[in-house]
Amino acid sequence: MTSPPPSLSATSESPVCHRVLVGITGASGAIYGQAVLEILADLQSVETHLVITAAGRRTIAHELDMPLRRLETLADAVHDVRDIGAPPASGSFPLHGMIVAPCSVHTLAAIACCQADNLLLRAADVCLKERRPLVLMLRETPLHLGHIRAMAAVTEMGGIVFPPVPAFYDRPRTLADIVRASALRALRLLGLTDVAAGIRPWCGRP
Ligand SMILES: Cc1cc2nc3c(=O)[nH]c(=O)nc-3n(C[C@H](O)[C@H](O)[C@H](O)COP(=O)(O)O)c2cc1C
């Protein structure tokens, strides 16, 4: 782990008011995790923590132009997914919320079963028990009933399942536009007001 501050270090130069945990799993779509980290890195008010599963490391290497080391520098602190004693494993650690981008079916199902045998899963379980926002950018299609039941279970527990589905009325021109729009909308669900300001609302007919 890269030295996470124990408490929010708000100063006049750095008015940190939210601490957010970003999880990256082995679903396709590591680029969503990259977009989320890039958006949060631009927000002075957010302190970003990052945890990546073993499968997530593999998809990052396969899908991103950015090497893992560079991706990790977008976060303020990086935690080893095997470190189930890291700060986000405890409800006493003041975390605003957590986003998993992208979220695999494996991780969704584990959260639905309250399975918490790695740091990402434990932190997600903690978010739910502490009634903190948990947003899962689930990437899988088509869906069988087991997937849908797992989504229902997590939703009943208070989590938000957010499959990154593009909004074409925004007239996205590039892949980056599509990914960023989904990342912004998912982050807005965490209740980060600075993020909401970056979303262009639909104003009726074009
Ligand atoms: C290239 C690649 C793409 C994958 N895409 C998906 C996917 O889109 N959705 C998914 O649920 N799993 C996908 N998987 C499978 C997961 O990586 C696998 O289930 C893994 O165990 C997930 O572990 P994690 O949840 O701990 O990251 C993919 C695997 C690879 C190698």
Short mmCIF file of C-alpha atoms and ligand atoms in Angstrom, two decimals:
data_model
loop_
_atom_site.label_atom_id
_atom_site.label_comp_id
_atom_site.label_asym_id
_atom_site.label_seq_id
_atom_site.Cartn_x
_atom_site.Cartn_y
_atom_site.Cartn_z
CA MET A 1 0.00 0.00 0.00
CA THR A 2 1.25 3.52 -0.73
CA SER A 3 0.90 5.40 2.58
CA PRO A 4 -2.84 6.18 2.87
CA PRO A 5 -3.45 9.12 5.19
CA PRO A 6 -5.29 7.97 8.32
CA SER A 7 -7.66 10.93 8.32
CA LEU A 8 -8.90 13.36 5.73
CA SER A 9 -6.27 16.04 5.38
CA ALA A 10 -8.34 19.10 4.51
CA THR A 11 -6.26 22.29 4.20
CA SER A 12 -6.93 25.59 2.46
CA GLU A 13 -4.77 24.37 -0.46
CA SER A 14 -6.30 20.88 -0.52
CA PRO A 15 -9.93 20.90 0.62
CA VAL A 16 -10.39 17.11 0.69
CA CYS A 17 -13.91 16.30 1.79
CA HIS A 18 -14.60 12.85 0.32
CA ARG A 19 -12.58 9.66 0.40
CA VAL A 20 -13.58 7.23 -2.34
CA LEU A 21 -12.45 3.65 -2.92
CA VAL A 22 -12.16 2.53 -6.55
CA GLY A 23 -12.14 -1.21 -7.23
CA ILE A 24 -11.07 -2.68 -10.56
CA THR A 25 -11.98 -6.32 -11.27
CA GLY A 26 -11.31 -8.71 -14.12
CA ALA A 27 -14.38 -7.88 -16.20
CA SER A 28 -13.65 -6.47 -19.60
CA GLY A 29 -13.68 -2.67 -19.49
CA ALA A 30 -10.58 -1.70 -17.51
CA ILE A 31 -10.94 1.57 -19.42
CA TYR A 32 -13.91 2.40 -17.15
CA GLY A 33 -11.63 2.11 -14.14
CA GLN A 34 -9.10 4.34 -15.86
CA ALA A 35 -11.80 6.93 -16.65
CA VAL A 36 -13.09 6.91 -13.07
CA LEU A 37 -9.58 7.39 -11.71
CA GLU A 38 -8.85 10.20 -14.17
CA ILE A 39 -12.06 12.05 -13.25
CA LEU A 40 -11.40 11.69 -9.52
CA ALA A 41 -7.76 12.73 -9.93
CA ASP A 42 -9.02 16.08 -11.27
CA LEU A 43 -11.15 16.67 -8.16
CA GLN A 44 -9.19 18.27 -5.35
CA SER A 45 -12.05 17.50 -3.00
CA VAL A 46 -11.65 13.74 -3.37
CA GLU A 47 -9.00 11.46 -1.93
CA THR A 48 -8.92 8.33 -4.07
CA HIS A 49 -8.01 4.84 -2.86
CA LEU A 50 -7.55 1.97 -5.29
CA VAL A 51 -7.73 -1.82 -5.07
CA ILE A 52 -7.32 -4.13 -8.06
CA THR A 53 -8.09 -7.86 -8.15
CA ALA A 54 -5.66 -10.39 -9.64
CA ALA A 55 -7.95 -10.81 -12.66
CA GLY A 56 -8.19 -7.02 -12.91
CA ARG A 57 -4.43 -6.79 -13.28
CA ARG A 58 -4.68 -9.21 -16.16
CA THR A 59 -7.38 -7.28 -18.03
CA ILE A 60 -5.54 -3.99 -17.41
CA ALA A 61 -2.46 -5.47 -19.09
CA HIS A 62 -4.58 -6.83 -21.93
CA GLU A 63 -6.86 -3.85 -22.59
CA LEU A 64 -5.13 -0.61 -21.60
CA ASP A 65 -2.38 1.34 -23.31
CA MET A 66 -1.51 2.69 -19.86
CA PRO A 67 0.74 0.42 -17.76
CA LEU A 68 -0.46 -0.64 -14.31
CA ARG A 69 2.14 1.49 -12.52
CA ARG A 70 0.98 4.62 -14.33
CA LEU A 71 -2.67 3.79 -13.62
CA GLU A 72 -1.89 3.44 -9.93
CA THR A 73 -0.38 6.93 -9.82
CA LEU A 74 -3.86 8.33 -10.49
CA ALA A 75 -4.87 7.25 -6.97
CA ASP A 76 -3.75 8.80 -3.69
CA ALA A 77 -3.33 5.36 -2.11
CA VAL A 78 -3.15 1.85 -3.53
CA HIS A 79 -4.04 -1.21 -1.47
CA ASP A 80 -3.09 -4.84 -2.09
CA VAL A 81 -6.26 -6.86 -2.71
CA ARG A 82 -4.83 -9.63 -0.48
CA ASP A 83 -4.45 -7.24 2.45
CA ILE A 84 -7.71 -7.85 4.26
CA GLY A 85 -6.32 -5.77 7.16
CA ALA A 86 -5.97 -2.58 5.08
CA PRO A 87 -7.94 0.48 6.29
CA PRO A 88 -10.93 0.11 3.89
CA ALA A 89 -11.59 -3.31 5.47
CA SER A 90 -12.94 -1.54 8.55
CA GLY A 91 -16.12 0.45 8.99
CA SER A 92 -14.17 2.78 11.27
CA PHE A 93 -12.18 4.03 8.26
CA PRO A 94 -14.03 7.17 7.08
CA LEU A 95 -14.88 6.28 3.51
CA HIS A 96 -17.55 8.19 1.58
CA GLY A 97 -18.31 5.32 -0.77
CA MET A 98 -16.98 2.84 -3.29
CA ILE A 99 -17.22 2.26 -7.01
CA VAL A 100 -16.23 -0.96 -8.79
CA ALA A 101 -15.33 -0.17 -12.40
CA PRO A 102 -15.61 -2.52 -14.15
CA CYS A 103 -17.35 -5.09 -11.95
CA SER A 104 -17.22 -8.78 -12.89
CA VAL A 105 -20.05 -11.23 -12.31
CA HIS A 106 -17.72 -13.04 -9.93
CA THR A 107 -17.37 -9.95 -7.74
CA LEU A 108 -21.08 -9.09 -8.02
CA ALA A 109 -22.04 -12.61 -6.92
CA ALA A 110 -19.52 -12.61 -4.08
CA ILE A 111 -20.90 -9.29 -2.78
CA ALA A 112 -24.44 -10.66 -3.09
CA CYS A 113 -23.39 -13.60 -0.85
CA CYS A 114 -21.56 -11.37 1.67
CA GLN A 115 -18.38 -13.23 0.77
CA ALA A 116 -15.48 -11.05 1.86
CA ASP A 117 -12.26 -12.98 1.35
CA ASN A 118 -10.31 -10.24 -0.40
CA LEU A 119 -9.99 -6.51 0.32
CA LEU A 120 -12.25 -5.40 -2.54
CA LEU A 121 -15.05 -7.71 -1.41
CA ARG A 122 -14.60 -6.86 2.25
CA ALA A 123 -14.64 -3.12 1.51
CA ALA A 124 -17.83 -3.52 -0.54
CA ASP A 125 -19.45 -5.45 2.29
CA VAL A 126 -18.38 -2.74 4.73
CA CYS A 127 -19.93 -0.05 2.50
CA LEU A 128 -23.23 -1.93 2.54
CA LYS A 129 -23.24 -2.54 6.28
CA GLU A 130 -22.32 1.10 6.98
CA ARG A 131 -25.03 2.26 4.52
CA ARG A 132 -22.47 3.99 2.31
CA PRO A 133 -22.95 4.24 -1.45
CA LEU A 134 -21.65 1.27 -3.43
CA VAL A 135 -21.81 1.48 -7.23
CA LEU A 136 -21.04 -1.56 -9.37
CA MET A 137 -20.31 -0.97 -13.06
CA LEU A 138 -21.27 -4.52 -13.98
CA ARG A 139 -20.09 -5.66 -17.39
CA GLU A 140 -21.64 -8.83 -18.70
CA THR A 141 -24.09 -9.78 -21.41
CA PRO A 142 -26.30 -11.70 -21.98
CA LEU A 143 -27.50 -12.30 -18.43
CA HIS A 144 -28.80 -15.55 -16.98
CA LEU A 145 -31.13 -15.76 -14.00
CA GLY A 146 -28.24 -16.22 -11.56
CA HIS A 147 -26.76 -12.87 -12.65
CA ILE A 148 -30.13 -11.17 -12.34
CA ARG A 149 -30.73 -12.67 -8.89
CA ALA A 150 -27.31 -11.49 -7.75
CA MET A 151 -28.11 -7.98 -9.04
CA ALA A 152 -31.43 -8.07 -7.19
CA ALA A 153 -29.76 -9.21 -3.96
CA VAL A 154 -27.16 -6.43 -4.06
CA THR A 155 -29.87 -3.88 -4.89
CA GLU A 156 -31.95 -5.08 -1.93
CA MET A 157 -28.88 -4.61 0.29
CA GLY A 158 -28.56 -0.98 -0.83
CA GLY A 159 -25.97 -1.29 -3.58
CA ILE A 160 -26.41 0.27 -7.03
CA VAL A 161 -25.90 -1.93 -10.07
CA PHE A 162 -24.85 0.33 -12.94
CA PRO A 163 -24.12 -1.50 -16.19
CA PRO A 164 -22.26 1.07 -18.33
CA VAL A 165 -24.83 1.49 -21.10
CA PRO A 166 -24.10 4.42 -23.44
CA ALA A 167 -26.60 7.28 -23.89
CA PHE A 168 -26.58 7.89 -27.63
CA TYR A 169 -28.70 11.05 -27.40
CA ASP A 170 -25.51 12.69 -26.12
CA ARG A 171 -24.10 12.13 -29.64
CA PRO A 172 -20.79 10.64 -28.44
CA ARG A 173 -18.08 10.91 -31.09
CA THR A 174 -15.33 8.77 -29.64
CA LEU A 175 -14.89 5.75 -27.43
CA ALA A 176 -13.44 8.10 -24.82
CA ASP A 177 -16.69 10.16 -24.92
CA ILE A 178 -18.78 7.03 -24.32
CA VAL A 179 -16.60 5.74 -21.49
CA ARG A 180 -16.29 9.11 -19.77
CA ALA A 181 -20.06 9.72 -19.89
CA SER A 182 -20.73 6.39 -18.18
CA ALA A 183 -17.98 6.97 -15.63
CA LEU A 184 -19.40 10.42 -14.77
CA ARG A 185 -22.91 9.07 -14.34
CA ALA A 186 -21.72 6.22 -12.16
CA LEU A 187 -19.69 8.61 -10.01
CA ARG A 188 -22.66 10.95 -9.67
CA LEU A 189 -24.46 8.09 -7.91
CA LEU A 190 -21.83 8.31 -5.19
CA GLY A 191 -23.19 11.78 -4.44
CA LEU A 192 -20.10 13.70 -5.50
CA THR A 193 -21.44 17.15 -6.40
CA ASP A 194 -18.27 18.18 -8.28
CA VAL A 195 -18.87 15.23 -10.60
CA ALA A 196 -22.53 16.12 -11.21
CA ALA A 197 -21.38 19.50 -12.51
CA GLY A 198 -19.57 17.72 -15.36
CA ILE A 199 -22.70 16.03 -16.70
CA ARG A 200 -24.69 17.76 -19.41
CA PRO A 201 -28.37 17.31 -18.52
CA TRP A 202 -30.92 16.36 -21.16
CA CYS A 203 -32.91 19.52 -21.97
CA GLY A 204 -35.66 18.10 -24.13
CA ARG A 205 -35.63 17.86 -27.92
CA PRO A 206 -32.33 18.38 -29.73
C1 LIG B 1 -9.96 -10.78 -21.24
C2 LIG B 1 -10.99 -11.16 -20.21
C3 LIG B 1 -12.23 -10.55 -20.24
C4 LIG B 1 -13.20 -10.85 -19.29
N1 LIG B 1 -14.39 -10.21 -19.33
C5 LIG B 1 -15.31 -10.43 -18.37
C6 LIG B 1 -16.51 -9.67 -18.35
O1 LIG B 1 -16.76 -8.81 -19.19
N2 LIG B 1 -17.38 -9.89 -17.32
C7 LIG B 1 -17.13 -10.80 -16.34
O2 LIG B 1 -17.96 -10.93 -15.43
N3 LIG B 1 -15.99 -11.55 -16.34
C8 LIG B 1 -15.08 -11.39 -17.33
N4 LIG B 1 -13.91 -12.11 -17.34
C9 LIG B 1 -13.74 -13.17 -16.35
C10 LIG B 1 -13.22 -12.66 -15.00
O3 LIG B 1 -11.95 -12.07 -15.15
C11 LIG B 1 -13.16 -13.83 -14.03
O4 LIG B 1 -14.47 -14.30 -13.72
C12 LIG B 1 -12.43 -13.51 -12.75
O5 LIG B 1 -12.46 -14.63 -11.89
C13 LIG B 1 -13.04 -12.33 -12.03
O6 LIG B 1 -12.37 -12.18 -10.80
P1 LIG B 1 -12.50 -10.85 -9.94
O7 LIG B 1 -13.97 -10.59 -9.76
O8 LIG B 1 -11.84 -11.20 -8.64
O9 LIG B 1 -11.79 -9.79 -10.67
C14 LIG B 1 -12.93 -11.83 -18.30
C15 LIG B 1 -11.67 -12.44 -18.27
C16 LIG B 1 -10.72 -12.12 -19.21
C17 LIG B 1 -9.37 -12.78 -19.15
#
